[in-house]
Amino acid sequence: MERIWVIIPAGGRGQRFGGTQAKQYVLLRGQPVLAHTLNIFLHEKRISGVQLVLPGEDLESGVWRDLLSDDLALPLAPVRGGKQRADSVRRGLEALRKAGAADKDWVLVHDAARPCLRAEDLGNLLDSLRESPQGALLGIPVADTLKREKDGLSLGTVDREGLWRALTPQAFPLAALLAALQSAQGAAMPITDEASAMELQGWRPRLIQGHGDNIKITLGDDLALAAAILAARDEEK
Ligand SMILES: Nc1ccn([C@@H]2O[C@H](COP(=O)(O)OP(=O)(O)OP(=O)(O)O)[C@@H](O)[C@H]2O)c(=O)n1
Ligand SMILES: C[C@](O)(CO)[C@H](O)COP(=O)(O)O
């Protein structure tokens, strides 16, 4: 039976977020964003290991060690990220292979900047793998009207029929994903998620509907939104 691994790309600098600290380290309800995200996976029994990918300079300085409390012991040593997110994911895959992961093992890639992932959505994605030979990812149908913008003006409306927003985690077999990312290097189209690299290879991954509160902390305002989401969840408990 294939094992299931997780890669958490946390190698970005959060330029759109602003501030003096990379967004994966800022405090969210008293814990770094990264700790919230790691916690989701470290408590899922079906996952064999979590491979963290960090900015090179943070790996050297060890700043991340102070951020993660002892109960977040990472079984796999973090590795250095790359220039783009896809480069960081590729390095995470190479590290998993070195750590003994098999070519056909599943790898879930989940943004460190998405700390509000619901355990139920992770569970649904994991449950779907047995009937998703071409991989699977969480997503949500587009609910807004979409405009194409140029110079601050609307050039027209994009038909949203059949359009989904891709979320994470995105799950693919290790060797196939690594090969697809290697092959996509230098592709004309920017590779901003794992599924786009696999689609270039002709794969048709399954879309599993998740929740819109699986937000990616991108802009400064997103931190308060994430805090409100987690606070509302605590209220529901
Ligand atoms: N070279 C990179 C770029 C991004 N990421 C990670 O990929 C996730 C999604 O990327 P994004 O939201 O774009 O993060 P940043 O690149 O940090 O943001 P920005 O583009 O605003 O700098 C984040 O967890 C980020 O840390 C990464 O591991 N390596
Ligand atoms: C992977 C992703 O979160 C799916 O929506 C998104 O593509 C990441 O984009 P970013 O520009 O690297 O944040």
Tab-separated table of C-alpha atoms and ligand atoms in Angstrom:
chain	number	residue	atom	x	y	z
A	1	MET	CA	0.000	0.000	0.000
A	2	GLU	CA	1.434	3.357	-0.972
A	3	ARG	CA	2.421	5.634	1.872
A	4	ILE	CA	1.218	9.249	2.048
A	5	TRP	CA	3.634	12.144	2.553
A	6	VAL	CA	3.089	15.887	2.850
A	7	ILE	CA	5.198	18.750	1.548
A	8	ILE	CA	4.607	22.162	3.124
A	9	PRO	CA	6.122	24.837	0.844
A	10	ALA	CA	7.065	27.660	3.242
A	11	GLY	CA	9.967	29.030	1.255
A	12	GLY	CA	8.407	32.324	0.166
A	13	ARG	CA	9.065	35.847	1.428
A	14	GLY	CA	5.456	37.114	1.502
A	15	GLN	CA	6.082	40.263	-0.533
A	16	ARG	CA	2.358	40.901	-1.169
A	17	PHE	CA	1.692	40.491	2.565
A	18	GLY	CA	4.175	43.203	3.522
A	19	GLY	CA	5.506	43.619	7.040
A	20	THR	CA	8.951	42.816	8.384
A	21	GLN	CA	8.433	39.095	8.939
A	22	ALA	CA	7.607	36.474	6.317
A	23	LYS	CA	3.886	35.693	6.597
A	24	GLN	CA	4.421	32.025	7.452
A	25	TYR	CA	6.026	33.164	10.724
A	26	VAL	CA	3.602	35.896	11.836
A	27	LEU	CA	1.510	35.121	14.895
A	28	LEU	CA	-2.055	33.970	14.292
A	29	ARG	CA	-4.087	33.571	17.506
A	30	GLY	CA	-0.829	33.240	19.440
A	31	GLN	CA	0.910	30.714	17.165
A	32	PRO	CA	2.929	31.199	13.972
A	33	VAL	CA	0.900	30.617	10.811
A	34	LEU	CA	3.275	27.769	9.981
A	35	ALA	CA	2.575	26.013	13.293
A	36	HIS	CA	-1.178	26.059	12.622
A	37	THR	CA	-0.611	24.523	9.206
A	38	LEU	CA	1.815	21.852	10.402
A	39	ASN	CA	-0.543	20.896	13.224
A	40	ILE	CA	-3.255	19.932	10.739
A	41	PHE	CA	-1.044	17.234	9.244
A	42	LEU	CA	0.951	16.096	12.265
A	43	HIS	CA	-2.321	14.843	13.798
A	44	GLU	CA	-3.502	12.892	10.714
A	45	LYS	CA	-2.583	9.239	11.303
A	46	ARG	CA	-2.594	8.306	7.603
A	47	ILE	CA	0.375	10.589	6.908
A	48	SER	CA	3.858	9.042	7.077
A	49	GLY	CA	5.841	12.285	7.278
A	50	VAL	CA	5.841	16.035	6.680
A	51	GLN	CA	8.589	17.651	4.616
A	52	LEU	CA	8.942	21.343	5.371
A	53	VAL	CA	10.573	23.629	2.787
A	54	LEU	CA	11.948	26.929	4.121
A	55	PRO	CA	13.766	29.995	2.774
A	56	GLY	CA	17.476	29.136	2.623
A	57	GLU	CA	18.504	31.943	4.956
A	58	ASP	CA	16.012	30.793	7.603
A	59	LEU	CA	17.306	27.252	7.413
A	60	GLU	CA	20.827	28.505	8.100
A	61	SER	CA	19.796	30.860	10.917
A	62	GLY	CA	17.525	28.237	12.500
A	63	VAL	CA	14.891	30.940	13.172
A	64	TRP	CA	12.179	28.400	12.489
A	65	ARG	CA	13.268	26.282	15.466
A	66	ASP	CA	12.238	29.046	17.885
A	67	LEU	CA	8.860	29.273	16.186
A	68	LEU	CA	7.871	25.654	16.422
A	69	SER	CA	7.157	24.312	19.883
A	70	ASP	CA	8.574	20.927	20.931
A	71	ASP	CA	5.337	19.072	20.248
A	72	LEU	CA	5.769	19.944	16.593
A	73	ALA	CA	8.718	17.609	16.236
A	74	LEU	CA	9.334	17.248	12.531
A	75	PRO	CA	10.419	13.735	11.587
A	76	LEU	CA	12.062	15.003	8.385
A	77	ALA	CA	14.697	17.749	8.436
A	78	PRO	CA	13.470	20.871	6.609
A	79	VAL	CA	15.114	21.677	3.267
A	80	ARG	CA	15.885	24.896	1.456
A	81	GLY	CA	13.298	26.297	-0.962
A	82	GLY	CA	13.864	27.661	-4.424
A	83	LYS	CA	13.171	30.827	-6.388
A	84	GLN	CA	9.585	29.922	-7.257
A	85	ARG	CA	7.036	27.849	-5.385
A	86	ALA	CA	7.412	25.056	-7.965
A	87	ASP	CA	11.168	24.962	-7.293
A	88	SER	CA	10.503	24.613	-3.570
A	89	VAL	CA	8.054	21.768	-4.159
A	90	ARG	CA	10.542	20.038	-6.443
A	91	ARG	CA	13.209	20.270	-3.731
A	92	GLY	CA	10.757	18.859	-1.210
A	93	LEU	CA	10.087	15.898	-3.522
A	94	GLU	CA	13.810	15.273	-3.986
A	95	ALA	CA	14.221	15.298	-0.192
A	96	LEU	CA	11.377	12.804	0.280
A	97	ARG	CA	12.948	10.500	-2.294
A	98	LYS	CA	16.269	10.708	-0.429
A	99	ALA	CA	14.417	9.939	2.817
A	100	GLY	CA	13.148	6.686	1.288
A	101	ALA	CA	9.734	7.588	-0.117
A	102	ALA	CA	8.760	5.349	-3.030
A	103	ASP	CA	7.974	6.504	-6.549
A	104	LYS	CA	4.329	5.488	-6.253
A	105	ASP	CA	3.836	6.985	-2.792
A	106	TRP	CA	1.299	9.790	-2.645
A	107	VAL	CA	2.525	13.303	-1.908
A	108	LEU	CA	0.124	16.016	-0.732
A	109	VAL	CA	1.398	19.556	-1.264
A	110	HIS	CA	-0.183	22.192	0.973
A	111	ASP	CA	0.716	25.869	1.216
A	112	ALA	CA	2.118	26.937	4.594
A	113	ALA	CA	0.028	30.084	4.003
A	114	ARG	CA	-3.219	28.101	4.222
A	115	PRO	CA	-3.592	27.521	8.001
A	116	CYS	CA	-7.403	27.206	7.988
A	117	LEU	CA	-7.655	23.893	6.107
A	118	ARG	CA	-10.445	21.831	7.679
A	119	ALA	CA	-9.594	18.324	8.886
A	120	GLU	CA	-12.786	17.128	7.113
A	121	ASP	CA	-11.556	18.527	3.772
A	122	LEU	CA	-8.162	16.875	4.250
A	123	GLY	CA	-9.997	13.651	5.094
A	124	ASN	CA	-12.176	13.912	1.963
A	125	LEU	CA	-9.090	14.407	-0.191
A	126	LEU	CA	-7.328	11.426	1.400
A	127	ASP	CA	-10.463	9.290	0.994
A	128	SER	CA	-10.646	10.216	-2.702
A	129	LEU	CA	-7.152	8.957	-3.539
A	130	ARG	CA	-8.276	5.363	-4.034
A	131	GLU	CA	-10.494	6.464	-6.939
A	132	SER	CA	-8.196	9.204	-8.227
A	133	PRO	CA	-5.422	7.478	-10.204
A	134	GLN	CA	-4.635	10.815	-11.881
A	135	GLY	CA	-4.335	12.694	-8.621
A	136	ALA	CA	-6.723	14.957	-6.750
A	137	LEU	CA	-6.890	18.480	-5.383
A	138	LEU	CA	-9.218	20.545	-3.265
A	139	GLY	CA	-11.052	23.290	-5.096
A	140	ILE	CA	-14.196	25.367	-5.055
A	141	PRO	CA	-16.448	26.481	-7.954
A	142	VAL	CA	-16.097	30.163	-8.831
A	143	ALA	CA	-19.103	32.043	-7.386
A	144	ASP	CA	-18.270	35.599	-8.507
A	145	THR	CA	-18.582	37.138	-11.920
A	146	LEU	CA	-15.111	37.362	-13.450
A	147	LYS	CA	-13.762	40.337	-15.393
A	148	ARG	CA	-10.672	40.663	-17.545
A	149	GLU	CA	-8.894	43.857	-16.485
A	150	LYS	CA	-6.481	46.118	-18.324
A	151	ASP	CA	-5.297	49.481	-17.080
A	152	GLY	CA	-8.002	49.479	-14.416
A	153	LEU	CA	-10.807	48.965	-16.916
A	154	SER	CA	-12.971	45.915	-17.518
A	155	LEU	CA	-12.371	44.500	-20.985
A	156	GLY	CA	-15.236	42.061	-20.555
A	157	THR	CA	-16.596	39.155	-18.574
A	158	VAL	CA	-15.086	35.668	-18.431
A	159	ASP	CA	-17.684	32.900	-18.560
A	160	ARG	CA	-17.386	31.242	-15.153
A	161	GLU	CA	-19.260	28.090	-16.151
A	162	GLY	CA	-17.088	25.139	-15.124
A	163	LEU	CA	-14.411	27.324	-13.516
A	164	TRP	CA	-13.031	26.361	-10.116
A	165	ARG	CA	-10.537	27.990	-7.781
A	166	ALA	CA	-7.709	25.569	-7.066
A	167	LEU	CA	-6.886	25.207	-3.381
A	168	THR	CA	-4.422	22.949	-1.605
A	169	PRO	CA	-3.629	20.174	-0.677
A	170	GLN	CA	-2.988	18.767	-4.129
A	171	ALA	CA	-2.102	15.064	-4.242
A	172	PHE	CA	-0.045	13.180	-6.831
A	173	PRO	CA	2.313	10.191	-6.964
A	174	LEU	CA	5.841	11.293	-6.046
A	175	ALA	CA	7.771	10.300	-9.174
A	176	ALA	CA	5.105	11.534	-11.617
A	177	LEU	CA	4.905	14.917	-9.886
A	178	LEU	CA	8.683	15.310	-9.728
A	179	ALA	CA	9.005	14.474	-13.432
A	180	ALA	CA	6.196	16.867	-14.352
A	181	LEU	CA	7.760	19.735	-12.377
A	182	GLN	CA	11.160	19.048	-13.904
A	183	SER	CA	9.614	18.972	-17.372
A	184	ALA	CA	7.627	22.175	-16.724
A	185	GLN	CA	10.739	24.201	-15.876
A	186	GLY	CA	10.873	26.969	-18.435
A	187	ALA	CA	7.280	26.316	-19.585
A	188	ALA	CA	5.609	29.317	-21.223
A	189	MET	CA	2.714	29.168	-18.755
A	190	PRO	CA	3.692	29.939	-15.123
A	191	ILE	CA	3.385	26.802	-12.965
A	192	THR	CA	1.580	28.096	-9.879
A	193	ASP	CA	0.270	24.777	-8.587
A	194	GLU	CA	1.080	21.050	-8.871
A	195	ALA	CA	-2.009	20.265	-10.962
A	196	SER	CA	-0.933	22.649	-13.745
A	197	ALA	CA	2.353	20.769	-14.150
A	198	MET	CA	0.500	17.427	-14.226
A	199	GLU	CA	-2.112	18.739	-16.684
A	200	LEU	CA	0.731	19.627	-19.047
A	201	GLN	CA	1.540	15.895	-18.989
A	202	GLY	CA	-2.074	15.074	-19.880
A	203	TRP	CA	-3.203	14.143	-16.380
A	204	ARG	CA	-6.790	14.952	-15.389
A	205	PRO	CA	-6.782	15.163	-11.581
A	206	ARG	CA	-10.033	14.868	-9.647
A	207	LEU	CA	-11.436	18.068	-8.138
A	208	ILE	CA	-12.719	17.581	-4.585
A	209	GLN	CA	-14.909	20.428	-3.376
A	210	GLY	CA	-13.508	22.031	-0.260
A	211	HIS	CA	-14.534	25.087	1.742
A	212	GLY	CA	-13.929	28.736	0.880
A	213	ASP	CA	-12.507	29.342	4.360
A	214	ASN	CA	-9.370	27.426	3.311
A	215	ILE	CA	-7.931	30.827	2.507
A	216	LYS	CA	-4.369	31.569	1.462
A	217	ILE	CA	-2.867	34.357	3.544
A	218	THR	CA	-1.597	36.573	0.734
A	219	LEU	CA	-2.345	40.232	1.574
A	220	GLY	CA	-2.049	41.898	4.997
A	221	ASP	CA	-5.829	41.874	5.559
A	222	ASP	CA	-5.942	38.091	5.179
A	223	LEU	CA	-4.392	37.569	8.628
A	224	ALA	CA	-7.417	39.045	10.436
A	225	LEU	CA	-9.711	36.980	8.213
A	226	ALA	CA	-7.818	33.810	9.108
A	227	ALA	CA	-8.052	34.726	12.805
A	228	ALA	CA	-11.818	35.235	12.487
A	229	ILE	CA	-12.213	31.878	10.715
A	230	LEU	CA	-10.300	30.016	13.418
A	231	ALA	CA	-12.110	31.895	16.200
A	232	ALA	CA	-15.485	30.954	14.705
A	233	ARG	CA	-14.341	27.325	14.552
A	234	ASP	CA	-13.357	27.396	18.204
A	235	GLU	CA	-16.801	28.790	19.041
A	236	GLU	CA	-18.429	25.882	17.200
A	237	LYS	CA	-16.529	23.312	19.298
B	1	LIG	N1	9.778	30.347	-3.695
B	1	LIG	C1	8.664	30.024	-2.978
B	1	LIG	C2	7.487	30.817	-3.050
B	1	LIG	C3	6.392	30.461	-2.288
B	1	LIG	N2	6.484	29.361	-1.498
B	1	LIG	C4	5.357	29.000	-0.640
B	1	LIG	O1	4.217	28.725	-1.416
B	1	LIG	C5	3.035	29.108	-0.697
B	1	LIG	C6	2.120	29.952	-1.575
B	1	LIG	O2	2.881	30.980	-2.125
B	1	LIG	P1	2.547	32.563	-1.934
B	1	LIG	O3	1.260	32.757	-1.254
B	1	LIG	O4	2.777	33.229	-3.241
B	1	LIG	O5	3.705	32.991	-0.900
B	1	LIG	P2	4.889	34.002	-1.155
B	1	LIG	O6	5.623	33.650	-2.398
B	1	LIG	O7	5.645	34.082	0.128
B	1	LIG	O8	4.094	35.371	-1.369
B	1	LIG	P3	4.479	36.575	-2.354
B	1	LIG	O9	4.246	36.041	-3.753
B	1	LIG	O10	3.518	37.648	-1.961
B	1	LIG	O11	5.925	36.919	-2.083
B	1	LIG	C7	3.486	29.860	0.544
B	1	LIG	O12	3.302	29.031	1.688
B	1	LIG	C8	4.945	30.153	0.280
B	1	LIG	O13	5.735	30.171	1.464
B	1	LIG	C9	7.631	28.566	-1.437
B	1	LIG	O14	7.676	27.555	-0.716
B	1	LIG	N3	8.702	28.911	-2.187
B	2	LIG	C1	-1.095	26.645	-5.056
B	2	LIG	C2	-2.163	27.700	-4.960
B	2	LIG	O1	-2.389	28.027	-3.603
B	2	LIG	C3	-3.423	27.181	-5.570
B	2	LIG	O2	-4.400	28.199	-5.617
B	2	LIG	C4	-1.746	28.998	-5.675
B	2	LIG	O3	-1.545	28.741	-7.038
B	2	LIG	C5	-0.474	29.586	-5.087
B	2	LIG	O4	-0.219	30.784	-5.802
B	2	LIG	P1	0.906	31.763	-5.238
B	2	LIG	O5	0.965	32.918	-6.175
B	2	LIG	O6	2.171	30.946	-5.213
B	2	LIG	O7	0.442	32.160	-3.885
